[in-house]
């Protein structure tokens, strides 16, 4: 029987800031308690747009054309709709419960906006954006885009037949997620009704953190409030979640990528020379073309 993981910290949402004019986010990491850029590796960054109401707008709010290279952006929509276009020719709209998994790899330009219809009506908006690092051998992989609709996610139901683990990447008790990843990782939403319990189990060396996006829960006996992030120590295996309200919890656990990090703006490389090369490639138009 595996022992329980212990909690390193329960972290309240840091003060929010705007990314463009469309994303009001709490940056949980890197920074603060997670100042070590590899503390949640392979997850490098997590911006959490806690639930807020956007007023109607004719012009969609968002972030204009910008580059990325050396990693993947993973956007999880809980409320509202997000539109994406990139210079590799991919585009998509994700809505409630959907995920877009964009591999920037060798480099591309993209833009991220509220979807037009959502902008016009306004309404509740809640999302997470993760930056998932790529190992050195895959840093320059060809850009790609995985649209992961809620319908194709794995679902493992609990004994109450209403609560379930929604598997985006990895595998939960034999139920697999649709996302293709470059290193081993588990990304789930635990959607649990009040009173339900779920047991998770991850290797002790995996970096593991859980974000409560809705409701409240007990994790290995500790109470966790809405919008709080629980960072686990690299020990034990088991996490017991008990839903103390109807709850949605984003579960992240992955094998660390033990390689040097050179992070600058939208680039996540292994060396500063690679960062300079990426900047130069953008300036030379090597990341393609995308209209604002
Ligand atoms: Mn971006």
CSV table of C-alpha atoms and ligand atoms in Angstrom, one decimal:
chain,number,residue,atom,x,y,z
A,1,UNK,CA,0.0,0.0,0.0
A,2,UNK,CA,1.4,3.4,-0.9
A,3,UNK,CA,1.7,6.1,1.7
A,4,UNK,CA,0.0,9.4,1.5
A,5,UNK,CA,1.7,12.4,-0.1
A,6,UNK,CA,2.3,15.3,2.3
A,7,UNK,CA,1.3,18.9,1.5
A,8,UNK,CA,4.1,21.4,1.1
A,9,UNK,CA,1.8,24.5,0.9
A,10,UNK,CA,-1.8,25.5,0.3
A,11,UNK,CA,-1.4,28.7,-1.8
A,12,UNK,CA,-4.0,31.5,-2.0
A,13,UNK,CA,-4.4,33.1,-5.4
A,14,UNK,CA,-1.8,35.8,-5.9
A,15,UNK,CA,-3.1,39.3,-6.9
A,16,UNK,CA,-4.4,39.2,-10.5
A,17,UNK,CA,-3.0,40.9,-13.5
A,18,UNK,CA,-4.2,41.4,-17.0
A,19,UNK,CA,-2.8,39.5,-20.0
A,20,UNK,CA,-3.8,41.7,-22.9
A,21,UNK,CA,-7.3,43.0,-22.2
A,22,UNK,CA,-9.0,39.6,-22.1
A,23,UNK,CA,-7.3,37.5,-19.5
A,24,UNK,CA,-7.4,38.5,-15.8
A,25,UNK,CA,-5.1,35.9,-14.3
A,26,UNK,CA,-3.5,34.8,-11.0
A,27,UNK,CA,0.0,33.6,-11.8
A,28,UNK,CA,0.6,30.7,-9.4
A,29,UNK,CA,3.9,29.7,-10.8
A,30,UNK,CA,6.8,30.3,-11.5
A,31,UNK,CA,7.0,32.8,-8.6
A,32,UNK,CA,6.2,33.2,-5.0
A,33,UNK,CA,6.4,30.0,-3.1
A,34,UNK,CA,7.2,28.3,-6.5
A,35,UNK,CA,10.1,30.6,-7.4
A,36,UNK,CA,12.2,27.6,-8.5
A,37,UNK,CA,11.4,27.4,-12.2
A,38,UNK,CA,11.5,23.6,-12.1
A,39,UNK,CA,9.4,23.1,-9.0
A,40,UNK,CA,6.4,22.0,-11.0
A,41,UNK,CA,8.3,20.7,-14.0
A,42,UNK,CA,7.3,19.7,-16.7
A,43,UNK,CA,4.7,22.4,-15.9
A,44,UNK,CA,6.6,25.7,-16.2
A,45,UNK,CA,3.8,28.2,-15.7
A,46,UNK,CA,0.2,28.3,-14.6
A,47,UNK,CA,-2.0,31.3,-15.1
A,48,UNK,CA,-5.4,30.9,-13.6
A,49,UNK,CA,-8.3,33.1,-14.7
A,50,UNK,CA,-10.6,32.8,-11.7
A,51,UNK,CA,-14.3,33.1,-12.5
A,52,UNK,CA,-15.3,36.7,-13.4
A,53,UNK,CA,-18.1,38.3,-15.4
A,54,UNK,CA,-17.1,40.1,-18.6
A,55,UNK,CA,-19.5,42.8,-19.9
A,56,UNK,CA,-20.6,42.6,-23.5
A,57,UNK,CA,-18.1,44.0,-26.0
A,58,UNK,CA,-18.2,44.5,-29.8
A,59,UNK,CA,-14.4,44.1,-30.1
A,60,UNK,CA,-13.3,40.7,-28.7
A,61,UNK,CA,-10.9,41.1,-25.8
A,62,UNK,CA,-7.7,39.1,-25.8
A,63,UNK,CA,-4.0,39.1,-26.7
A,64,UNK,CA,-2.8,40.1,-30.1
A,65,UNK,CA,-0.1,38.3,-32.2
A,66,UNK,CA,2.9,37.1,-30.2
A,67,UNK,CA,5.5,34.4,-30.6
A,68,UNK,CA,6.2,31.2,-28.6
A,69,UNK,CA,9.0,28.6,-28.9
A,70,UNK,CA,10.4,25.7,-26.9
A,71,UNK,CA,7.2,24.6,-25.1
A,72,UNK,CA,3.5,23.9,-25.3
A,73,UNK,CA,0.6,26.2,-24.2
A,74,UNK,CA,-2.4,24.3,-22.8
A,75,UNK,CA,-5.6,26.3,-22.3
A,76,UNK,CA,-8.4,24.8,-20.3
A,77,UNK,CA,-11.8,26.6,-20.6
A,78,UNK,CA,-14.2,26.3,-17.6
A,79,UNK,CA,-16.5,29.1,-18.6
A,80,UNK,CA,-16.7,31.3,-21.7
A,81,UNK,CA,-15.2,30.7,-25.1
A,82,UNK,CA,-11.7,31.3,-26.5
A,83,UNK,CA,-10.6,31.6,-30.1
A,84,UNK,CA,-7.1,30.8,-31.3
A,85,UNK,CA,-5.2,31.3,-34.5
A,86,UNK,CA,-1.6,30.6,-35.3
A,87,UNK,CA,1.0,31.0,-38.0
A,88,UNK,CA,1.2,27.2,-38.5
A,89,UNK,CA,-2.3,27.5,-40.0
A,90,UNK,CA,-4.2,26.1,-37.1
A,91,UNK,CA,-7.2,27.7,-35.4
A,92,UNK,CA,-10.0,26.7,-33.2
A,93,UNK,CA,-12.6,27.7,-30.7
A,94,UNK,CA,-12.9,26.1,-27.3
A,95,UNK,CA,-15.8,26.4,-25.0
A,96,UNK,CA,-16.8,25.2,-21.5
A,97,UNK,CA,-14.9,22.0,-20.6
A,98,UNK,CA,-12.7,22.0,-23.7
A,99,UNK,CA,-8.9,22.2,-23.9
A,100,UNK,CA,-6.6,23.4,-26.6
A,101,UNK,CA,-3.1,21.9,-26.5
A,102,UNK,CA,-0.7,23.9,-28.8
A,103,UNK,CA,2.9,22.7,-29.3
A,104,UNK,CA,4.9,25.8,-30.2
A,105,UNK,CA,8.1,23.7,-30.5
A,106,UNK,CA,10.4,25.3,-33.1
A,107,UNK,CA,8.3,28.5,-33.0
A,108,UNK,CA,5.2,30.1,-34.2
A,109,UNK,CA,3.0,33.2,-33.8
A,110,UNK,CA,-0.4,33.1,-32.4
A,111,UNK,CA,-3.2,35.2,-31.0
A,112,UNK,CA,-5.8,34.4,-28.3
A,113,UNK,CA,-9.2,36.2,-28.0
A,114,UNK,CA,-12.6,35.7,-26.5
A,115,UNK,CA,-14.8,34.1,-29.2
A,116,UNK,CA,-16.9,36.7,-31.0
A,117,UNK,CA,-20.3,35.5,-29.9
A,118,UNK,CA,-19.2,35.2,-26.3
A,119,UNK,CA,-17.8,38.8,-26.5
A,120,UNK,CA,-21.1,40.1,-27.8
A,121,UNK,CA,-23.2,38.6,-25.0
A,122,UNK,CA,-20.5,38.7,-22.2
A,123,UNK,CA,-20.9,36.4,-19.2
A,124,UNK,CA,-18.9,34.3,-16.8
A,125,UNK,CA,-15.3,33.5,-17.9
A,126,UNK,CA,-12.9,31.1,-16.2
A,127,UNK,CA,-9.8,29.4,-17.6
A,128,UNK,CA,-6.4,28.1,-17.0
A,129,UNK,CA,-3.3,28.4,-19.2
A,130,UNK,CA,-0.4,26.1,-18.6
A,131,UNK,CA,3.0,26.3,-20.2
A,132,UNK,CA,4.3,22.7,-20.5
A,133,UNK,CA,8.1,22.4,-21.1
A,134,UNK,CA,9.6,20.3,-23.8
A,135,UNK,CA,12.7,18.2,-23.3
A,136,UNK,CA,15.8,19.3,-25.2
A,137,UNK,CA,15.4,16.6,-27.8
A,138,UNK,CA,11.9,17.9,-28.7
A,139,UNK,CA,12.4,21.6,-28.2
A,140,UNK,CA,12.4,22.2,-32.0
A,141,UNK,CA,9.6,19.8,-32.9
A,142,UNK,CA,7.2,21.0,-35.6
A,143,UNK,CA,4.4,23.1,-34.2
A,144,UNK,CA,1.1,21.3,-33.8
A,145,UNK,CA,-2.3,21.8,-32.4
A,146,UNK,CA,-4.6,19.4,-30.5
A,147,UNK,CA,-8.2,20.4,-30.0
A,148,UNK,CA,-9.4,18.3,-27.1
A,149,UNK,CA,-13.2,18.7,-26.9
A,150,UNK,CA,-14.8,17.6,-23.6
A,151,UNK,CA,-16.6,14.8,-25.5
A,152,UNK,CA,-13.3,12.9,-26.3
A,153,UNK,CA,-11.8,13.1,-22.8
A,154,UNK,CA,-11.6,10.0,-20.7
A,155,UNK,CA,-14.2,9.6,-18.0
A,156,UNK,CA,-13.7,7.4,-14.9
A,157,UNK,CA,-16.9,7.3,-12.8
A,158,UNK,CA,-16.8,7.1,-9.0
A,159,UNK,CA,-19.2,4.8,-7.1
A,160,UNK,CA,-21.9,7.5,-6.8
A,161,UNK,CA,-22.1,7.3,-10.7
A,162,UNK,CA,-22.2,11.1,-10.9
A,163,UNK,CA,-18.7,12.1,-9.9
A,164,UNK,CA,-15.9,11.4,-12.3
A,165,UNK,CA,-12.2,11.9,-13.1
A,166,UNK,CA,-12.0,13.6,-16.5
A,167,UNK,CA,-8.7,12.5,-18.1
A,168,UNK,CA,-7.1,15.1,-20.4
A,169,UNK,CA,-3.6,13.5,-20.5
A,170,UNK,CA,-2.2,10.4,-19.0
A,171,UNK,CA,-4.3,7.7,-17.4
A,172,UNK,CA,-6.5,7.2,-14.4
A,173,UNK,CA,-7.3,3.6,-13.3
A,174,UNK,CA,-7.1,2.4,-16.9
A,175,UNK,CA,-9.0,5.3,-18.4
A,176,UNK,CA,-6.8,7.2,-20.8
A,177,UNK,CA,-6.8,10.9,-21.9
A,178,UNK,CA,-6.6,11.9,-25.5
A,179,UNK,CA,-3.7,14.4,-25.4
A,180,UNK,CA,-0.3,13.4,-26.8
A,181,UNK,CA,2.5,14.5,-24.6
A,182,UNK,CA,6.3,14.5,-25.0
A,183,UNK,CA,7.1,13.5,-21.4
A,184,UNK,CA,5.0,11.5,-18.9
A,185,UNK,CA,2.3,13.6,-17.2
A,186,UNK,CA,-1.2,13.4,-15.8
A,187,UNK,CA,-3.7,16.2,-16.4
A,188,UNK,CA,-7.2,15.6,-15.0
A,189,UNK,CA,-10.3,17.5,-13.9
A,190,UNK,CA,-11.7,15.8,-10.8
A,191,UNK,CA,-15.5,16.6,-11.0
A,192,UNK,CA,-16.8,15.4,-7.7
A,193,UNK,CA,-20.3,15.8,-6.1
A,194,UNK,CA,-20.5,16.8,-2.5
A,195,UNK,CA,-19.6,13.9,-0.3
A,196,UNK,CA,-17.7,11.9,-3.0
A,197,UNK,CA,-14.2,10.8,-2.6
A,198,UNK,CA,-11.5,10.0,-5.1
A,199,UNK,CA,-8.0,8.4,-4.6
A,200,UNK,CA,-5.2,9.6,-6.8
A,201,UNK,CA,-1.8,7.9,-6.9
A,202,UNK,CA,1.4,9.3,-8.5
A,203,UNK,CA,5.1,8.4,-8.2
A,204,UNK,CA,6.8,10.3,-5.4
A,205,UNK,CA,9.3,11.9,-7.9
A,206,UNK,CA,6.5,13.4,-10.0
A,207,UNK,CA,5.8,17.1,-9.3
A,208,UNK,CA,2.2,17.3,-8.2
A,209,UNK,CA,-0.2,20.2,-7.6
A,210,UNK,CA,-4.0,20.5,-7.5
A,211,UNK,CA,-6.1,23.7,-8.2
A,212,UNK,CA,-9.6,23.9,-6.8
A,213,UNK,CA,-11.5,25.8,-9.5
A,214,UNK,CA,-15.0,25.2,-8.0
A,215,UNK,CA,-16.3,24.3,-4.6
A,216,UNK,CA,-14.1,23.1,-1.7
A,217,UNK,CA,-12.4,19.9,-0.8
A,218,UNK,CA,-10.3,18.0,1.8
A,219,UNK,CA,-7.0,16.7,0.5
A,220,UNK,CA,-5.3,14.1,2.7
A,221,UNK,CA,-7.3,15.6,5.6
A,222,UNK,CA,-6.6,19.3,4.9
A,223,UNK,CA,-9.3,21.8,4.0
A,224,UNK,CA,-8.8,23.6,0.7
A,225,UNK,CA,-10.9,26.6,-0.4
A,226,UNK,CA,-12.0,27.7,-3.8
A,227,UNK,CA,-9.2,29.1,-6.1
A,228,UNK,CA,-6.4,27.7,-3.9
A,229,UNK,CA,-3.5,25.6,-5.2
A,230,UNK,CA,-2.1,22.7,-3.2
A,231,UNK,CA,1.5,21.9,-3.7
A,232,UNK,CA,2.5,18.4,-2.7
A,233,UNK,CA,5.9,17.3,-1.4
A,234,UNK,CA,7.8,14.8,-3.5
A,235,UNK,CA,7.0,11.9,-1.1
A,236,UNK,CA,4.5,9.1,-0.8
A,237,UNK,CA,2.0,8.3,-3.6
A,238,UNK,CA,-1.6,8.7,-2.5
A,239,UNK,CA,-3.9,11.8,-2.5
A,240,UNK,CA,-7.3,11.3,-1.0
A,241,UNK,CA,-9.8,13.9,-2.1
A,242,UNK,CA,-13.1,14.4,-0.3
A,243,UNK,CA,-15.5,16.8,-1.9
A,244,UNK,CA,-17.0,19.0,0.9
A,245,UNK,CA,-19.1,20.7,-1.8
A,246,UNK,CA,-19.7,20.1,-5.5
A,247,UNK,CA,-16.2,20.6,-6.7
A,248,UNK,CA,-14.0,20.8,-9.8
A,249,UNK,CA,-10.2,20.3,-9.2
A,250,UNK,CA,-7.5,20.5,-11.8
A,251,UNK,CA,-5.0,17.8,-11.1
A,252,UNK,CA,-1.4,18.2,-12.4
A,253,UNK,CA,1.4,15.6,-11.9
A,254,UNK,CA,4.4,14.9,-14.1
A,255,UNK,CA,7.9,13.5,-14.3
A,256,UNK,CA,10.3,16.4,-13.9
A,257,UNK,CA,12.5,17.4,-16.9
A,258,UNK,CA,15.9,17.7,-15.3
A,259,UNK,CA,17.5,20.1,-17.8
A,260,UNK,CA,18.7,23.7,-17.7
A,261,UNK,CA,16.1,26.4,-18.2
A,262,UNK,CA,16.6,29.7,-20.1
A,263,UNK,CA,13.2,31.5,-19.9
A,264,UNK,CA,12.7,34.9,-21.5
A,265,UNK,CA,9.2,36.3,-22.3
A,266,UNK,CA,7.4,33.9,-24.6
A,267,UNK,CA,10.5,31.6,-25.1
A,268,UNK,CA,11.5,28.6,-23.0
A,269,UNK,CA,14.8,27.2,-24.0
A,270,UNK,CA,17.8,25.3,-22.4
A,271,UNK,CA,20.4,28.0,-23.1
A,272,UNK,CA,20.5,31.8,-23.5
A,273,UNK,CA,22.0,31.4,-26.9
A,274,UNK,CA,18.9,29.5,-28.0
A,275,UNK,CA,16.8,32.4,-26.6
A,276,UNK,CA,18.8,34.8,-28.7
A,277,UNK,CA,18.4,32.6,-31.8
A,278,UNK,CA,14.6,32.5,-31.2
A,279,UNK,CA,14.4,36.3,-31.0
A,280,UNK,CA,16.4,36.6,-34.1
A,281,UNK,CA,14.2,34.0,-35.9
A,282,UNK,CA,11.1,36.1,-35.0
A,283,UNK,CA,12.8,39.3,-36.3
A,284,UNK,CA,13.7,37.5,-39.6
A,285,UNK,CA,10.1,36.4,-40.0
A,286,UNK,CA,11.0,32.7,-39.6
A,287,UNK,CA,8.0,32.1,-37.3
A,288,UNK,CA,5.6,32.8,-40.2
A,289,UNK,CA,2.9,35.4,-40.7
A,290,UNK,CA,-0.3,36.1,-38.8
A,291,UNK,CA,-2.6,39.1,-39.2
A,292,UNK,CA,-3.7,40.9,-36.1
B,1,LIG,MN1,0.2,32.9,-26.1
